[in-house]
Amino acid sequence: MAEVVLSGVEKRFGEVAAVAGVDLTVKDREFVILVGPSGCGKTTTLRMIAGLEDVSGGDISIGGKSVTHLPPKDRDIAMVFQSYALYPHMTVYRNMAFSLQLRRMPKPEIDRRVREAASILGLTELLARKPRALSGGQRQRVAVGAALCRQAGVLLFDEPLSNLDAKLRVHMRTELKRLHQSVKSTMIYVTHDQVEAMTMGDRIVIMDKGKICQVATPLEAYRHPANRFVAGFIGTPPMNFFDGELRGEGAALAVVLGGDLTLPVPRPRLSGVSGRQVTMGIRPEHIQLGGEGNGTRVKVPATIDVVEPLGNEAIVTARCPAGLLQIETELTGDLKPGQPVSLLFDTAQVHLFDRQTEVAL
Amino acid sequence: MVPRLPFLEREAPLGYVLVIPAVLYLTIFIAYPFLMAIWLSLTDAEAGNAKWSFIGLDNYSKVVSSEVRVNDLVLVTLPTREEAEAFQKARRSAKLETTPQGARFRTAVVVAGRTIPLFEMDSSSDSEFAADTVVSEFDWQVHQAGKGWEVVAHGGDEPIRFGPFPDRASEKKALESSVLVKADTKVRTNGTGVVQDPNFRLSLLNTFKYTFGTEIIKLLIGVPCALILNRKFGARRLLRGLVVIPWVIPIAISAQAWLWILDSTYSVINWCLVRWGILNAGNIINFRGDPQWAMLSVILVNVWRGFPFTAIVILAGLTAIPDEILERARLDGANAFQRFIHIIGPMVRPILMVSLLFSVIFSFTDFNTIWIITKGGPYDQTQVLSTYAYQLGVNAGYLGKGAATSLFMFPLMAVMVFFMLRFLRREN
């Protein structure tokens, strides 16, 4: 069992709090992704779990045992670094065997584990090579292999795919996910790339300014972002935001945006919010180009600003009375900048956030 | 065919023009003296003598005569230890027996009923004298050799000398016909070339002592120093600046301080040692005058001057190790010592070799330190090739021999540099 529990974990550098009170429980064998913009404290959190940073406050436990003040080697963890951190003077085999050799494991057992990890990752042919004779993707796999050999309860990944080219990154993403299904370790994975977070994790932890914004499954975070930051961070192209003011309440609730654009946003359980300053968010795929309004779909006039074709689809930036917005649409030949179009907002899919607290309403 | 650019637009001519001063400098101050030294070393040039003549390689090696030293004569090989020891004990009753052998005389020693022919020479007295030396002066020892036991006559520092011989052929012939038992023979050559000069051989030995003594101590001090400077602490930048001071101060100035530190009467080291009760005021150390201490003293000064370079170069190697690698080593379970042995050491080794390469060249050719501190004394105990070449060529005026001595450093260094570069290439 390797359940990782963080309670009130803090990290301060002088006056600055890099991590300000993180509470998180990662279940045994779960694949959890820490995601957020740079400087949000996700890497610091991971390094505290690894024991590479001192903890300024709070407690970390792994497998029910508090490890807050244990050295890294006694924590039942293995880690894959962003730069792979391979020992350049050692062969692939020794790179993978090094930690086991230090633990004075019998040679046959070391050999068995190294070869097992190598065969899982397709490294068997490369065991005699030095890291500099490997490609980026191979180095990446060696780094993962070295961590796998340990057979630690918890595997930590610090942005392991960020040094790979786009194509390889997509490939390794799948491999790591498959790996998680075959090994019995808890995995905690740090990334700034929300696509990685969405595609790989059982659950994702979205962090901002040293705090956790939301812990949820990827779809939940996408569909029901807890605050404006999560809403804007998850999803490409990003959610469109407009400032507005609420009118009415309950089923008759409406939001008044710039240019006197009024959209009905029925929220039966919301009352006493009339006059509240809010930010309205709507994802690009919930805005349709052309067509007739009905029920929850509201027609909004706009003009096309920029068209970015992506093959079968295009990202269209348009200007509506409330401001600029982006939509995703099928690429048709007749989209020209300056062309007037009508947009259909799916008001059932609209998110409302308090302007001050940025929390979802 | 690409049309050529106009002259003023082309890069190459400008490059050639700019490089002319450097080429002139190298030619006048490096190539010419070097070639001149080679030429001088092949002549019998002397200061104050206008006439020189070409004498080939005589300055390097010219054997006038040679003598052979015979030692460790195997008198007999016996099957058991007891028999060998009995033979050894019977030495007191040993008798010499000289018989004419054609025109020559053969002397045998008769011990415990065995007659062992030892020498055969032209004169019976020579032959008898040599055999008598073996019987009455040499130490007879019993050694195990293969399955049997040997009785060996060991002469220590006083072997039997044959010669002098004018050339190799007569030496070989004489030796083969004169010594009738298995023995250890060594050839001593006398001559006028530098190789035959005992002072040259001493200087060569001293050069190696000086170079490797310096390098080993430099590493022992430089590596920990670099490790300390690599730690993050407040005064790190200040300390990094201070540590290079010995290296940037001209040796002519810093040596004055060292002359005082190592002074025979007023040495501050002696003063401290006496003060702390470690030394008696009556037998303070004469650092520069005592043959035991002189080499250590000059090495000490050279180390003091050179270790900052080693430390800084190693520091550069240390800073080049990414933090993540050391962090991974911690996660892998390596303690500080294991990280040093398995990770830091191997990763710094290539740059360490580069620094060693430079520093060996500096020490091997160093003249200043020794000249200022000891001038090669006492009794040539700190005489190295560079100072000896100077004394021979400039002070004594033997230009040819001085040139030959200094040119001896060239192949030696070429060999050392070759092996170091090969090691470096293997590392990368």
PDB file of C-alpha atoms in Angstrom, chain A residues 47 50-52 72-73 77 79 81-90 95 98-99 102-103 132 146 150, chain B residues 322-335 338-339 341-344 346-347 349 426-428:
ATOM      1  CA  ARG A  47      10.116  17.714  -4.439  1.00  0.00           C
ATOM      2  CA  ALA A  50      10.553  13.216  -2.734  1.00  0.00           C
ATOM      3  CA  GLY A  51      12.425  14.684   0.204  1.00  0.00           C
ATOM      4  CA  LEU A  52      14.560  16.990  -1.918  1.00  0.00           C
ATOM      5  CA  PRO A  72      14.787  10.606   0.232  1.00  0.00           C
ATOM      6  CA  LYS A  73      16.228   7.113   0.172  1.00  0.00           C
ATOM      7  CA  ILE A  77       9.858   6.510  -3.802  1.00  0.00           C
ATOM      8  CA  MET A  79      11.647   9.805  -9.353  1.00  0.00           C
ATOM      9  CA  PHE A  81      13.555  14.105 -13.567  1.00  0.00           C
ATOM     10  CA  GLN A  82      12.814  16.651 -16.236  1.00  0.00           C
ATOM     11  CA  SER A  83      16.351  16.494 -17.639  1.00  0.00           C
ATOM     12  CA  TYR A  84      16.377  12.690 -17.120  1.00  0.00           C
ATOM     13  CA  ALA A  85      19.413  13.026 -14.778  1.00  0.00           C
ATOM     14  CA  LEU A  86      21.217  10.048 -16.279  1.00  0.00           C
ATOM     15  CA  TYR A  87      24.763   9.442 -15.065  1.00  0.00           C
ATOM     16  CA  PRO A  88      26.752  10.247 -18.215  1.00  0.00           C
ATOM     17  CA  HIS A  89      29.718   8.023 -17.325  1.00  0.00           C
ATOM     18  CA  MET A  90      27.648   4.906 -16.726  1.00  0.00           C
ATOM     19  CA  ASN A  95      22.296   3.666 -14.678  1.00  0.00           C
ATOM     20  CA  PHE A  98      22.921   1.887  -9.546  1.00  0.00           C
ATOM     21  CA  SER A  99      20.323   2.343  -6.828  1.00  0.00           C
ATOM     22  CA  LEU A 102      23.858   0.819  -3.432  1.00  0.00           C
ATOM     23  CA  ARG A 103      21.237  -1.183  -1.558  1.00  0.00           C
ATOM     24  CA  ARG A 132      25.215  10.215 -24.914  1.00  0.00           C
ATOM     25  CA  ALA A 146      15.886   3.381 -13.651  1.00  0.00           C
ATOM     26  CA  ARG A 150      13.467   0.300  -7.717  1.00  0.00           C
TER      27      ARG A 150
ATOM     28  CA  PRO B 322      23.637  19.390 -13.005  1.00  0.00           C
ATOM     29  CA  ASP B 323      21.853  19.554  -9.639  1.00  0.00           C
ATOM     30  CA  GLU B 324      19.342  16.992 -10.848  1.00  0.00           C
ATOM     31  CA  ILE B 325      22.038  14.346 -11.175  1.00  0.00           C
ATOM     32  CA  LEU B 326      23.114  14.806  -7.575  1.00  0.00           C
ATOM     33  CA  GLU B 327      19.480  14.843  -6.477  1.00  0.00           C
ATOM     34  CA  ARG B 328      18.852  11.624  -8.341  1.00  0.00           C
ATOM     35  CA  ALA B 329      21.889  10.129  -6.617  1.00  0.00           C
ATOM     36  CA  ARG B 330      20.378  11.079  -3.261  1.00  0.00           C
ATOM     37  CA  LEU B 331      17.096   9.431  -4.233  1.00  0.00           C
ATOM     38  CA  ASP B 332      19.033   6.388  -5.408  1.00  0.00           C
ATOM     39  CA  GLY B 333      20.353   6.122  -1.884  1.00  0.00           C
ATOM     40  CA  ALA B 334      23.920   7.372  -2.312  1.00  0.00           C
ATOM     41  CA  ASN B 335      25.344   9.090   0.756  1.00  0.00           C
ATOM     42  CA  GLN B 338      29.207   7.472  -2.374  1.00  0.00           C
ATOM     43  CA  ARG B 339      28.102  10.482  -4.416  1.00  0.00           C
ATOM     44  CA  ILE B 341      33.128   8.317  -5.452  1.00  0.00           C
ATOM     45  CA  HIS B 342      30.505   7.174  -7.972  1.00  0.00           C
ATOM     46  CA  ILE B 343      29.149  10.409  -9.442  1.00  0.00           C
ATOM     47  CA  ILE B 344      31.215  13.522  -8.789  1.00  0.00           C
ATOM     48  CA  PRO B 346      33.994  10.242 -12.580  1.00  0.00           C
ATOM     49  CA  MET B 347      32.217  13.307 -13.906  1.00  0.00           C
ATOM     50  CA  ARG B 349      37.800  13.291 -14.074  1.00  0.00           C
ATOM     51  CA  ARG B 426      39.219   7.355 -24.053  1.00  0.00           C
ATOM     52  CA  GLU B 427      37.185   9.161 -21.415  1.00  0.00           C
ATOM     53  CA  ASN B 428      35.231  11.042 -24.042  1.00  0.00           C
TER      54      ASN B 428
END
